[in-house]
Coordinates of C-alpha atoms and ligand atoms in Angstrom, one line a residue:
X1 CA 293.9 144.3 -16.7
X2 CA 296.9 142.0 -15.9
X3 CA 300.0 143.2 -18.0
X4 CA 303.1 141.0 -19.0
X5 CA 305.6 143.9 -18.5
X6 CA 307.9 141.7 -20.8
X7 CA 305.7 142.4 -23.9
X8 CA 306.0 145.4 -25.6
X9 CA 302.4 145.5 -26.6
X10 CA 302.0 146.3 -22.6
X11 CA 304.5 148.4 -22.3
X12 CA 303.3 151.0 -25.0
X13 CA 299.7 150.7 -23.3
X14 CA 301.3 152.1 -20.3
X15 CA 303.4 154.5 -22.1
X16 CA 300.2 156.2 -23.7
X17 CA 298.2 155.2 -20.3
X18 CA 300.9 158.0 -18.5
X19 CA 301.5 160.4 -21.4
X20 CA 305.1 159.2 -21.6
X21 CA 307.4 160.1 -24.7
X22 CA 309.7 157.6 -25.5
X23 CA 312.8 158.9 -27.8
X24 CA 314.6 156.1 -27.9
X25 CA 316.8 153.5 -25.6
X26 CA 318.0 154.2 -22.4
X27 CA 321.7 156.2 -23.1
X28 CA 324.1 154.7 -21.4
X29 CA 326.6 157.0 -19.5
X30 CA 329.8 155.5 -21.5
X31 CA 327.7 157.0 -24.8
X32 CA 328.5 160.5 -23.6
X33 CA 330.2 162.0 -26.4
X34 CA 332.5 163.7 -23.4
X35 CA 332.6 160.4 -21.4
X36 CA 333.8 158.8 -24.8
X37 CA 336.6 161.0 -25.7
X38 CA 338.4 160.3 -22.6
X39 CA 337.5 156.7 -21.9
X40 CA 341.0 154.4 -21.4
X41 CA 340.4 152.2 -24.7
X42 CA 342.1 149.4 -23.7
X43 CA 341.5 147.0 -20.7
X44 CA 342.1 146.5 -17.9
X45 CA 341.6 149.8 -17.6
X46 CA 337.9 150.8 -19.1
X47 CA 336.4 148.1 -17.4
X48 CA 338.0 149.9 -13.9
X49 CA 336.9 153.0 -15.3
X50 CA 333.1 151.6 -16.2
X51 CA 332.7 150.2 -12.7
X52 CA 333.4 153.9 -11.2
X53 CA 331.1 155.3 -13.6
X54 CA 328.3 152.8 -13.1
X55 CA 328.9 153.3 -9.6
X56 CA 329.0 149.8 -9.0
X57 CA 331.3 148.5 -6.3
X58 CA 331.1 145.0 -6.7
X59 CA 332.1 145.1 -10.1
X60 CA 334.7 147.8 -9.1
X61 CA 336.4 145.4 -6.3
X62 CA 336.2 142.4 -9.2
X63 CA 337.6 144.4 -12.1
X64 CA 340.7 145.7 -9.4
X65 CA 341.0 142.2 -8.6
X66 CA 341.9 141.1 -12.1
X67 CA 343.7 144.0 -12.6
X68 CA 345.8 143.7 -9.8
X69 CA 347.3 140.4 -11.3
X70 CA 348.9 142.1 -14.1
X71 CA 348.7 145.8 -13.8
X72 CA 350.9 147.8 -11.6
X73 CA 348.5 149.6 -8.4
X74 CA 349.7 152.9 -9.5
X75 CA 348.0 152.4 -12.9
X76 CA 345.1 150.9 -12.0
X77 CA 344.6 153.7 -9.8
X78 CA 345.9 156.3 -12.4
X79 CA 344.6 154.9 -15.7
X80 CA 342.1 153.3 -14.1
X81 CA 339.9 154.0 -11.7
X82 CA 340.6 158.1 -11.8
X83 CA 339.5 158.1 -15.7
X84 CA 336.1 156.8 -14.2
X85 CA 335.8 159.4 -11.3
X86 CA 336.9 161.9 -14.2
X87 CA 334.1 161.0 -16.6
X88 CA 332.0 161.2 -13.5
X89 CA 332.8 164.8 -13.0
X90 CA 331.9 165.7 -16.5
X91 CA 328.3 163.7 -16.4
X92 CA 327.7 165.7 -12.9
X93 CA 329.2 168.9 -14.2
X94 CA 326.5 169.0 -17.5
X95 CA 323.7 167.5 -14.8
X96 CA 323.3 163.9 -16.1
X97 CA 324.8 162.6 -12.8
X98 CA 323.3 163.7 -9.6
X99 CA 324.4 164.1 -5.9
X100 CA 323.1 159.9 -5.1
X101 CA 325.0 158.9 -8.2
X102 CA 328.4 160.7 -7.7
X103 CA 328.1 158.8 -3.7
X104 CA 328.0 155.7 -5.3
X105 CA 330.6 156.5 -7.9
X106 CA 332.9 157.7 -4.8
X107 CA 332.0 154.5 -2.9
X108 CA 333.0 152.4 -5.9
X109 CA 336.2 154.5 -6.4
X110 CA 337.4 153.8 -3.1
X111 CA 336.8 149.9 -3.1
X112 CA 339.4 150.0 -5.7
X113 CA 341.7 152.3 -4.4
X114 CA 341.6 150.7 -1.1
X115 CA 342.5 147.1 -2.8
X116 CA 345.1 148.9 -4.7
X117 CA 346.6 150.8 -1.9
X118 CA 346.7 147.1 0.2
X119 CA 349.0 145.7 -3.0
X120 CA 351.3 148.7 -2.9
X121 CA 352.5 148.1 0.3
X122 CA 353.7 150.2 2.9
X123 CA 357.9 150.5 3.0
X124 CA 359.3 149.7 6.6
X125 CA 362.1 152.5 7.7
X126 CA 359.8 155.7 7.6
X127 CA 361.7 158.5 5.7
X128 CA 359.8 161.0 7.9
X129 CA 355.9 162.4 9.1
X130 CA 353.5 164.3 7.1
X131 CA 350.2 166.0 8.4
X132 CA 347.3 166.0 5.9
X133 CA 343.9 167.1 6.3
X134 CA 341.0 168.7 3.9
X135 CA 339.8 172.1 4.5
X136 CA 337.4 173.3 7.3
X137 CA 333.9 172.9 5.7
X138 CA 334.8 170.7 2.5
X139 CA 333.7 166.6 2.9
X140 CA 335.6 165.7 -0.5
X141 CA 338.4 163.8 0.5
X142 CA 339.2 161.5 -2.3
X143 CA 341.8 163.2 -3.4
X144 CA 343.3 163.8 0.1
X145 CA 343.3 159.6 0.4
X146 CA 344.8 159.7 -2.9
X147 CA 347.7 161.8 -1.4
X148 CA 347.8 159.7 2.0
X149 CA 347.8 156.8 0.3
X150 CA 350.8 157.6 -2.0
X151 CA 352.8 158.9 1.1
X152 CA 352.1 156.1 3.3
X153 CA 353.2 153.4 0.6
X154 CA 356.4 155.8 0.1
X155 CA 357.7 155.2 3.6
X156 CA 356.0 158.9 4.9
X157 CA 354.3 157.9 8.2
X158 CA 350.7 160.2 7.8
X159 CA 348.6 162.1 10.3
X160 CA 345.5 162.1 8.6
X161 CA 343.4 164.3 9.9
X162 CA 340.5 163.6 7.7
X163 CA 337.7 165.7 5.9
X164 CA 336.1 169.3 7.4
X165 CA 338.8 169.8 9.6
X166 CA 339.0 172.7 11.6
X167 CA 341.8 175.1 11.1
X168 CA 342.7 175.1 15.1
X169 CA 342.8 171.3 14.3
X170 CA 345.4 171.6 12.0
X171 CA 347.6 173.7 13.8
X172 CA 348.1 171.7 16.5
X173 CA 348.4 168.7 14.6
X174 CA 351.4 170.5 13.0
X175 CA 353.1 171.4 16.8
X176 CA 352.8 167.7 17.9
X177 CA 353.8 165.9 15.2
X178 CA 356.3 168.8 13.6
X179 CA 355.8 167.4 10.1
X180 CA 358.2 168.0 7.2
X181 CA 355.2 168.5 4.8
X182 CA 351.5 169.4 5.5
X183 CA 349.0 168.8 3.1
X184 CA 345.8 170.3 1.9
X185 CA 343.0 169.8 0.1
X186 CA 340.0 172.0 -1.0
X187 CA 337.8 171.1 -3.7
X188 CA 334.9 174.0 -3.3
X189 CA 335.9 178.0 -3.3
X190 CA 334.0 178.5 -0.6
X191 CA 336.8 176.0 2.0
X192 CA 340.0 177.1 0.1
X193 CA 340.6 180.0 1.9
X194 CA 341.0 178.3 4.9
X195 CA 344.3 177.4 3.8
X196 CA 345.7 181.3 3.5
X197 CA 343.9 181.0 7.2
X198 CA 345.9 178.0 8.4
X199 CA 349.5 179.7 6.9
X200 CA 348.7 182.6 8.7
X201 CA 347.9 181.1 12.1
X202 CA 351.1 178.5 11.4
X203 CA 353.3 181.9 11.2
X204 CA 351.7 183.6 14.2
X205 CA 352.8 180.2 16.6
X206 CA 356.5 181.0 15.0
X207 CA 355.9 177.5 13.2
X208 CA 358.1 177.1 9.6
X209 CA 357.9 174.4 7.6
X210 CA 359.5 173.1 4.2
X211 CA 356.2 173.0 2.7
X212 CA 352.4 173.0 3.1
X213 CA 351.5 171.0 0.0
X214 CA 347.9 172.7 -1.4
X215 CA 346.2 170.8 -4.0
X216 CA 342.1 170.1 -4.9
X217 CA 339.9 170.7 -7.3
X218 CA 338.9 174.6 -6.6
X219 CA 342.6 175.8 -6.3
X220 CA 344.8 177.3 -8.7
X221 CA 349.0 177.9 -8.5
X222 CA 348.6 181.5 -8.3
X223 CA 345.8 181.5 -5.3
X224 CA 348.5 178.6 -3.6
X225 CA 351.1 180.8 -4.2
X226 CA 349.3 184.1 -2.5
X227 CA 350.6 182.6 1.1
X228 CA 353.7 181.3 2.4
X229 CA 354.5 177.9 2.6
X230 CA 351.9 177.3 -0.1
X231 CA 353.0 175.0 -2.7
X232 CA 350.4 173.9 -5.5
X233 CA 350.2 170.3 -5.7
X234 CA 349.2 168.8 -9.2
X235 CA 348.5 165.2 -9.1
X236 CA 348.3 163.1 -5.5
X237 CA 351.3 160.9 -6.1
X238 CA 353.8 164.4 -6.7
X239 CA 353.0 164.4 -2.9
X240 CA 355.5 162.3 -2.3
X241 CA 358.3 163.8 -4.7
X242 CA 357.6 167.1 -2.6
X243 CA 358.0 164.9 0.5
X244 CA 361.4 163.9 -0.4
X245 CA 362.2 167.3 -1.6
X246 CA 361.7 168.5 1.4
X247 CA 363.3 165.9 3.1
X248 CA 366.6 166.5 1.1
X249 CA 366.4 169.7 1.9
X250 CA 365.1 172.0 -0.4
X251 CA 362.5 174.9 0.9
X252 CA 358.9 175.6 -0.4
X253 CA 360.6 178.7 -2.1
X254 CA 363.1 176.4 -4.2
X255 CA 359.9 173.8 -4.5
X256 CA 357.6 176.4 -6.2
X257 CA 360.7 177.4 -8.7
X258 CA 361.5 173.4 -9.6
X259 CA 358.1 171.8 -9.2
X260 CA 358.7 170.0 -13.1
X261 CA 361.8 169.0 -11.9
X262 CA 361.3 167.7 -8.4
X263 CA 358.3 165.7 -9.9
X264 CA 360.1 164.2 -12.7
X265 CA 357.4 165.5 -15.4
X266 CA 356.1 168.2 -17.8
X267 CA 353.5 169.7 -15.8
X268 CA 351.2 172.0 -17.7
X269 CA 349.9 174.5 -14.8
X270 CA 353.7 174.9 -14.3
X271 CA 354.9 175.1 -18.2
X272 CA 356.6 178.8 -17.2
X273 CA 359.1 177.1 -14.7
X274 CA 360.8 174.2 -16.4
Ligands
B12_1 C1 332.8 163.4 -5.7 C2 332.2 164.7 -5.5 C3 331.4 164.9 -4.4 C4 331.2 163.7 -3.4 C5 332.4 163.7 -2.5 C6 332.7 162.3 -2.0 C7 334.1 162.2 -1.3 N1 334.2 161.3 -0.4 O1 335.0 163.0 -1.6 C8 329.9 164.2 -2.6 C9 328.7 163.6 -3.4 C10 329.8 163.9 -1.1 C11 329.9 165.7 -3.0 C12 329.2 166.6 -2.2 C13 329.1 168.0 -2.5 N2 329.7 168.6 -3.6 CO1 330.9 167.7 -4.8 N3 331.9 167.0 -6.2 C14 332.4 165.8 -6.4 C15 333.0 165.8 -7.8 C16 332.1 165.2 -8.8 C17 334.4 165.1 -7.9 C18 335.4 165.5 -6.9 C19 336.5 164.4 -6.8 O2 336.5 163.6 -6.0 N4 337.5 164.5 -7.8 C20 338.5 163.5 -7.9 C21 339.7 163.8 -6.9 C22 340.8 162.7 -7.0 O3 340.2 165.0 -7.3 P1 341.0 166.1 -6.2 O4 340.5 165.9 -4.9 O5 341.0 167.4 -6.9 O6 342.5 165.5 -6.2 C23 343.3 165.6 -7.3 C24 344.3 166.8 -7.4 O7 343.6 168.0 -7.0 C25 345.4 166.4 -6.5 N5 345.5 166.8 -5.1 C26 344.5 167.0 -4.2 N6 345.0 167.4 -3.0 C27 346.4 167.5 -3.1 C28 347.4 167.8 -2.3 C29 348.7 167.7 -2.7 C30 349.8 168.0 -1.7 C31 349.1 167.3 -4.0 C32 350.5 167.2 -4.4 C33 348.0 167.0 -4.9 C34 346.7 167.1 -4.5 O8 345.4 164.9 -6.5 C35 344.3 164.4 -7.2 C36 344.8 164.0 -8.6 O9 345.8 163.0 -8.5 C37 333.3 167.3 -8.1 C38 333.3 167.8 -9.6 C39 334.6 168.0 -10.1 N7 334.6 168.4 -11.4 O10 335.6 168.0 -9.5 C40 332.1 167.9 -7.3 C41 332.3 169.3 -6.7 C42 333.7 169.4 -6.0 N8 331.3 169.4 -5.6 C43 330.8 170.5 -5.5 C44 329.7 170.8 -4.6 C45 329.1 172.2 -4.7 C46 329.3 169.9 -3.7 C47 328.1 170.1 -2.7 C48 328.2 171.4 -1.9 C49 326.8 170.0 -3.4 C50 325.5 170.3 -2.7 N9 324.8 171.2 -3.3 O11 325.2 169.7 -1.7 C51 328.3 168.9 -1.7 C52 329.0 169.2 -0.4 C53 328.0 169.3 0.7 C54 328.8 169.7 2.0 N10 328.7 168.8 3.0 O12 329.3 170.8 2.1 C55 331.3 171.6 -6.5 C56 332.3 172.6 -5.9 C57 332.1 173.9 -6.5 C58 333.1 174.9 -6.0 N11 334.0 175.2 -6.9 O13 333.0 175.4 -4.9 C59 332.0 170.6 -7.6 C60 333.2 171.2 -8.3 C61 330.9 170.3 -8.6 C62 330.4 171.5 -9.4 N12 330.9 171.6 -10.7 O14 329.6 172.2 -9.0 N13 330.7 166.0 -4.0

């Protein structure tokens, strides 16, 4: 039998044919009642958000393009495209979204951020050299792009060491390019403690520095705060605050104390230090 897979005669035929329930329409991602509640309403910014979530990278590099023309980079980066990667997490975390789907998501994500990051700019005197890196074992690194990216278009000339990086690596990244700030990123519990590893080898080779900024997913003030050096970063663009910070002066001691302060903001994991 021929079967016009238009007509839904044909289409229940093969539903019974192959035992298949049907409960209803296809539910679209944005219909999650957790995707919903933190959805940007307004536009530009859902559509940037819908293309991360669809994982759809053409319509992610067209909706940054029209975004770009009226929307500052840091928004369309902040309100954006991160809501989408967030709504993402949720979906994987309740196992609507699998591995394939969160790579595509990613992919998406970083057409944007990459057309963002081109409109920011880079500043021309460089105010001074940061090392970054994620930890040995861990391939997420969108949040450590995030944090180059920030730096770089804040006048911080960046060593980016990239994703997985071995601790050894870091370490002598740190002696040749004696950095005022070194940052980290971990997203999984099982790669964080490479970063107590990397403050205890920097200590052994004598090395101090003003900070070794620790942010990502799996790590928590208290755990960054276990090590010295260790400063808990919140968001990727307070990178460049701490930067500065340390710049002017101030040590990863003072830094832990005034982290609302040096960033400009209430930040909630650091409500006890304001
Ligand atoms: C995207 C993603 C992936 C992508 C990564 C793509 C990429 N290029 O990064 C892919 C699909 C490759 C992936 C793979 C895996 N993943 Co994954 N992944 C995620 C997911 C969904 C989102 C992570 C993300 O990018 N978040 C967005 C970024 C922007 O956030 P962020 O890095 O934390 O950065 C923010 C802040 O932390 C801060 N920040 C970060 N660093 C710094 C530094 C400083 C100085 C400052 C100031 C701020 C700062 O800035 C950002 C905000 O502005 C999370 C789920 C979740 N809820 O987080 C799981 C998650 C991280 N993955 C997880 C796992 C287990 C895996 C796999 C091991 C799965 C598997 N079974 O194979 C593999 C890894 C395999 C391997 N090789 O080892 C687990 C980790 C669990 C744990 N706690 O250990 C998570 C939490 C999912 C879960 N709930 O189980 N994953």
């Amino acid at each position: 039998m021929t079967l016009d897979w238009e007509s839904r005669e044909n289409t229940d035929f093969v539903y019974r044919r192959y035992n298949v329930i049907v409960e209803g329409p296809a539910i679209k991602p944005e219909d999650d009642k957790d995707v919903k509640k933190n959805m940007p309403p307004k536009e530009p910014f859902r559509e940037l958000a819908l293309a991360v979530i669809h994982g759809d990278s053409d319509r992610a590099r067209e909706a940054t393009k029209t975004a770009l023309a009226s929307t500052p980079p840091l928004d369309v980066i902040e309100k954006g495209l991160s809501k989408g990667m967030d709504a993402v997490s949720a979906l994987y975390a309740k196992g609507a979204y699998f591995l394939p789907d969160v790579m595509l998501s990613a992919d998406a994500m970083m057409v944007g951020m990459n057309m963002a990051d081109a409109k920011l700019g880079k500043a021309r005197e460089k105010k001074g050299t940061v090392v970054s890196f994620v930890a040995e074992g861990d391939p997420h690194d969108i949040g450590k792009n995030l944090v180059v990216m920030f730096l770089r278009s804040n006048g911080y000339e960046v060593v980016d060491l990239g994703r997985d990086v071995p601790n050894a690596d870091v370490v002598s990244a740190v002696k040749k390019a004696k950095p005022v700030m070194l940052t980290g990123t971990a997203l999984m519990t099982t790669t964080m403690t490479n970063f107590h590893h990397v403050s205890d080898m920097l200590k052994k080779e004598g090395i101090s520095l003003p900070i070794f900024g620790c942010g990502g997913g799996a790590v928590k003030r208290d755990f960054v705060e276990s090590y010295d050096m260790g400063v808990y970063g919140v968001k990727a663009f307070h990178a460049t605050k701490l930067a500065d910070a340390a710049v002017a002066g101030k040590t990863w001691k003072d830094m832990r104390k005034e982290y609302p302060k040096i960033v400009g903001e209430f930040v909630g994991e650091y409500a006890d230090r304001l």
